[in-house]
PDB file of C-alpha atoms in Angstrom:
ATOM      1  CA  UNK A   1      91.358 129.068 -19.032  1.00  0.00           C
ATOM      2  CA  UNK A   2      90.477 130.685 -15.744  1.00  0.00           C
ATOM      3  CA  UNK A   3      88.148 128.967 -13.332  1.00  0.00           C
ATOM      4  CA  UNK A   4      86.355 131.261 -10.952  1.00  0.00           C
ATOM      5  CA  UNK A   5      86.761 130.293  -7.328  1.00  0.00           C
ATOM      6  CA  UNK A   6      84.075 129.096  -4.999  1.00  0.00           C
ATOM      7  CA  UNK A   7      82.846 132.181  -3.214  1.00  0.00           C
ATOM      8  CA  UNK A   8      81.377 132.247   0.260  1.00  0.00           C
ATOM      9  CA  UNK A   9      80.091 135.467   1.720  1.00  0.00           C
ATOM     10  CA  UNK A  10      78.217 136.508   4.798  1.00  0.00           C
ATOM     11  CA  UNK A  11      74.781 138.036   5.050  1.00  0.00           C
ATOM     12  CA  UNK A  12      73.603 141.482   4.229  1.00  0.00           C
ATOM     13  CA  UNK A  13      75.395 144.570   5.422  1.00  0.00           C
ATOM     14  CA  UNK A  14      73.663 146.964   7.790  1.00  0.00           C
ATOM     15  CA  UNK A  15      72.494 150.449   6.953  1.00  0.00           C
ATOM     16  CA  UNK A  16      76.022 151.778   6.734  1.00  0.00           C
ATOM     17  CA  UNK A  17      78.159 150.938   3.754  1.00  0.00           C
ATOM     18  CA  UNK A  18      81.209 148.961   4.940  1.00  0.00           C
ATOM     19  CA  UNK A  19      84.348 149.646   2.961  1.00  0.00           C
ATOM     20  CA  UNK A  20      86.219 146.429   3.651  1.00  0.00           C
ATOM     21  CA  UNK A  21      89.646 145.902   5.153  1.00  0.00           C
ATOM     22  CA  UNK A  22      91.733 149.023   5.821  1.00  0.00           C
ATOM     23  CA  UNK A  23      94.445 147.676   3.493  1.00  0.00           C
ATOM     24  CA  UNK A  24      92.176 148.663   0.585  1.00  0.00           C
ATOM     25  CA  UNK A  25      92.394 152.329   1.630  1.00  0.00           C
ATOM     26  CA  UNK A  26      96.203 152.605   1.568  1.00  0.00           C
ATOM     27  CA  UNK A  27      98.117 154.109  -1.348  1.00  0.00           C
ATOM     28  CA  UNK A  28      99.115 151.633  -4.059  1.00  0.00           C
ATOM     29  CA  UNK A  29     102.761 150.686  -4.551  1.00  0.00           C
ATOM     30  CA  UNK A  30     104.526 148.958  -7.449  1.00  0.00           C
ATOM     31  CA  UNK A  31     104.160 145.569  -5.731  1.00  0.00           C
ATOM     32  CA  UNK A  32     100.363 145.943  -5.742  1.00  0.00           C
ATOM     33  CA  UNK A  33     100.167 145.715  -9.536  1.00  0.00           C
ATOM     34  CA  UNK A  34      98.354 142.602 -10.747  1.00  0.00           C
ATOM     35  CA  UNK A  35     100.004 140.467 -13.440  1.00  0.00           C
ATOM     36  CA  UNK A  36      98.695 141.106 -16.954  1.00  0.00           C
ATOM     37  CA  UNK A  37      97.078 137.658 -17.022  1.00  0.00           C
ATOM     38  CA  UNK A  38      94.545 138.674 -14.356  1.00  0.00           C
ATOM     39  CA  UNK A  39      91.350 139.926 -15.996  1.00  0.00           C
ATOM     40  CA  UNK A  40      89.543 142.637 -14.074  1.00  0.00           C
ATOM     41  CA  UNK A  41      86.195 141.551 -15.491  1.00  0.00           C
ATOM     42  CA  UNK A  42      85.091 137.934 -15.605  1.00  0.00           C
ATOM     43  CA  UNK A  43      82.011 135.830 -15.054  1.00  0.00           C
ATOM     44  CA  UNK A  44      81.629 136.338 -11.280  1.00  0.00           C
ATOM     45  CA  UNK A  45      83.966 139.245 -10.510  1.00  0.00           C
ATOM     46  CA  UNK A  46      84.119 142.889 -11.439  1.00  0.00           C
ATOM     47  CA  UNK A  47      87.340 144.162  -9.886  1.00  0.00           C
ATOM     48  CA  UNK A  48      87.894 147.915  -9.740  1.00  0.00           C
ATOM     49  CA  UNK A  49      91.006 148.830 -11.748  1.00  0.00           C
ATOM     50  CA  UNK A  50      93.904 149.943  -9.586  1.00  0.00           C
ATOM     51  CA  UNK A  51      92.304 148.794  -6.330  1.00  0.00           C
ATOM     52  CA  UNK A  52      94.396 145.626  -5.775  1.00  0.00           C
ATOM     53  CA  UNK A  53      96.713 145.558  -2.766  1.00  0.00           C
ATOM     54  CA  UNK A  54      99.213 142.773  -2.162  1.00  0.00           C
ATOM     55  CA  UNK A  55      98.485 141.126   1.168  1.00  0.00           C
ATOM     56  CA  UNK A  56     101.177 138.435   1.237  1.00  0.00           C
ATOM     57  CA  UNK A  57     103.075 135.825  -0.701  1.00  0.00           C
ATOM     58  CA  UNK A  58     102.626 132.365   0.811  1.00  0.00           C
ATOM     59  CA  UNK A  59     103.653 128.966  -0.606  1.00  0.00           C
ATOM     60  CA  UNK A  60     104.598 130.623  -3.924  1.00  0.00           C
ATOM     61  CA  UNK A  61     101.205 132.281  -4.324  1.00  0.00           C
ATOM     62  CA  UNK A  62     100.630 136.041  -4.225  1.00  0.00           C
ATOM     63  CA  UNK A  63      97.408 137.095  -2.506  1.00  0.00           C
ATOM     64  CA  UNK A  64      95.770 140.411  -3.307  1.00  0.00           C
ATOM     65  CA  UNK A  65      92.719 142.133  -1.865  1.00  0.00           C
ATOM     66  CA  UNK A  66      90.767 144.425  -4.165  1.00  0.00           C
ATOM     67  CA  UNK A  67      87.566 146.433  -4.370  1.00  0.00           C
ATOM     68  CA  UNK A  68      84.694 145.434  -6.588  1.00  0.00           C
ATOM     69  CA  UNK A  69      83.450 147.959  -9.123  1.00  0.00           C
ATOM     70  CA  UNK A  70      79.931 147.361  -7.829  1.00  0.00           C
ATOM     71  CA  UNK A  71      80.763 148.894  -4.438  1.00  0.00           C
ATOM     72  CA  UNK A  72      80.221 147.335  -1.041  1.00  0.00           C
ATOM     73  CA  UNK A  73      82.158 144.237  -2.086  1.00  0.00           C
ATOM     74  CA  UNK A  74      85.737 143.122  -1.620  1.00  0.00           C
ATOM     75  CA  UNK A  75      87.686 140.598  -3.654  1.00  0.00           C
ATOM     76  CA  UNK A  76      90.459 138.122  -2.987  1.00  0.00           C
ATOM     77  CA  UNK A  77      92.814 137.220  -5.834  1.00  0.00           C
ATOM     78  CA  UNK A  78      95.417 134.441  -5.750  1.00  0.00           C
ATOM     79  CA  UNK A  79      98.173 134.370  -8.361  1.00  0.00           C
ATOM     80  CA  UNK A  80     100.692 131.497  -8.335  1.00  0.00           C
ATOM     81  CA  UNK A  81     104.248 132.757  -8.804  1.00  0.00           C
ATOM     82  CA  UNK A  82     105.490 131.418 -12.153  1.00  0.00           C
ATOM     83  CA  UNK A  83     101.993 130.291 -13.172  1.00  0.00           C
ATOM     84  CA  UNK A  84     100.038 133.571 -13.404  1.00  0.00           C
ATOM     85  CA  UNK A  85      97.566 132.057 -15.860  1.00  0.00           C
ATOM     86  CA  UNK A  86      96.226 129.877 -13.031  1.00  0.00           C
ATOM     87  CA  UNK A  87      94.979 132.817 -10.986  1.00  0.00           C
ATOM     88  CA  UNK A  88      91.706 132.666  -9.062  1.00  0.00           C
ATOM     89  CA  UNK A  89      89.449 135.387  -7.729  1.00  0.00           C
ATOM     90  CA  UNK A  90      86.278 135.751  -5.750  1.00  0.00           C
ATOM     91  CA  UNK A  91      84.269 138.720  -4.530  1.00  0.00           C
ATOM     92  CA  UNK A  92      81.574 139.042  -1.898  1.00  0.00           C
ATOM     93  CA  UNK A  93      79.673 141.739  -0.087  1.00  0.00           C
ATOM     94  CA  UNK A  94      81.580 143.240   2.782  1.00  0.00           C
ATOM     95  CA  UNK A  95      79.419 142.330   5.725  1.00  0.00           C
ATOM     96  CA  UNK A  96      79.675 143.296   9.342  1.00  0.00           C
ATOM     97  CA  UNK A  97      80.765 139.731  10.112  1.00  0.00           C
ATOM     98  CA  UNK A  98      84.263 138.331  10.158  1.00  0.00           C
ATOM     99  CA  UNK A  99      84.621 136.412   6.885  1.00  0.00           C
ATOM    100  CA  UNK A 100      84.363 138.199   3.543  1.00  0.00           C
ATOM    101  CA  UNK A 101      85.210 135.619   0.895  1.00  0.00           C
ATOM    102  CA  UNK A 102      86.816 132.181   0.694  1.00  0.00           C
ATOM    103  CA  UNK A 103      88.324 130.819  -2.498  1.00  0.00           C
ATOM    104  CA  UNK A 104      89.883 127.562  -3.549  1.00  0.00           C
ATOM    105  CA  UNK A 105      93.262 127.808  -5.247  1.00  0.00           C
ATOM    106  CA  UNK A 106      94.373 125.775  -8.266  1.00  0.00           C
ATOM    107  CA  UNK A 107      96.090 123.278  -5.902  1.00  0.00           C
ATOM    108  CA  UNK A 108      92.932 122.857  -3.743  1.00  0.00           C
ATOM    109  CA  UNK A 109      94.349 124.918  -0.887  1.00  0.00           C
ATOM    110  CA  UNK A 110      92.016 127.604   0.411  1.00  0.00           C
ATOM    111  CA  UNK A 111      92.413 131.280   1.220  1.00  0.00           C
ATOM    112  CA  UNK A 112      90.001 133.441   3.195  1.00  0.00           C
ATOM    113  CA  UNK A 113      89.766 137.232   3.182  1.00  0.00           C
ATOM    114  CA  UNK A 114      88.680 138.432   6.616  1.00  0.00           C
ATOM    115  CA  UNK A 115      87.684 141.795   8.045  1.00  0.00           C
ATOM    116  CA  UNK A 116      89.973 143.903  10.216  1.00  0.00           C
ATOM    117  CA  UNK A 117      90.353 142.892  13.849  1.00  0.00           C
ATOM    118  CA  UNK A 118      89.220 139.277  13.463  1.00  0.00           C
ATOM    119  CA  UNK A 119      90.656 136.918  16.083  1.00  0.00           C
ATOM    120  CA  UNK A 120      92.116 134.104  13.974  1.00  0.00           C
ATOM    121  CA  UNK A 121      92.629 132.056  17.151  1.00  0.00           C
ATOM    122  CA  UNK A 122      88.930 131.195  17.349  1.00  0.00           C
ATOM    123  CA  UNK A 123      88.073 127.506  17.137  1.00  0.00           C
ATOM    124  CA  UNK A 124      86.211 128.049  13.857  1.00  0.00           C
ATOM    125  CA  UNK A 125      89.595 128.876  12.305  1.00  0.00           C
ATOM    126  CA  UNK A 126      91.333 125.697  13.527  1.00  0.00           C
ATOM    127  CA  UNK A 127      93.504 124.403  10.676  1.00  0.00           C
ATOM    128  CA  UNK A 128      93.878 127.876   9.133  1.00  0.00           C
ATOM    129  CA  UNK A 129      97.155 129.816   9.193  1.00  0.00           C
ATOM    130  CA  UNK A 130      97.053 133.597   9.436  1.00  0.00           C
ATOM    131  CA  UNK A 131      99.555 134.928   6.860  1.00  0.00           C
ATOM    132  CA  UNK A 132      98.332 138.558   6.990  1.00  0.00           C
ATOM    133  CA  UNK A 133      95.900 140.326   9.343  1.00  0.00           C
ATOM    134  CA  UNK A 134      93.252 139.979   6.600  1.00  0.00           C
ATOM    135  CA  UNK A 135      94.277 136.610   5.128  1.00  0.00           C
ATOM    136  CA  UNK A 136      93.957 133.031   6.319  1.00  0.00           C
ATOM    137  CA  UNK A 137      95.365 129.996   4.471  1.00  0.00           C
ATOM    138  CA  UNK A 138      94.539 126.301   4.699  1.00  0.00           C
ATOM    139  CA  UNK A 139      95.875 123.258   2.879  1.00  0.00           C
ATOM    140  CA  UNK A 140      93.551 120.425   1.966  1.00  0.00           C
TER     141      UNK A 140
END
């Protein structure tokens, strides 16, 4: 059974339509393919097929960013290596702010998808580790 992650997003986007992190615009490679256990449609997510891009593998968890089928939203997907059935995902509107979505992993660690150019050294990110320019990680 898949439990949808806690999702935290920022306010409304401006008049322009933000596209999310630049990583979502690059060409897909074989490593970007999601495991078969990850459903592209679930209760709170609607992930656009083929849009996932591997950000990093950290503490035996693969982290992917993806586009939402609804447009204007980005998703973060965590898939534990060896336990792909325990994947988590969350999507939120891509805002002009720094944070896009935060999710809680099966082991209670947290991952945060952030916009391009965010300074992860800010005090609000104390306790978070930057494992990719668009990904922060925090243990509980």
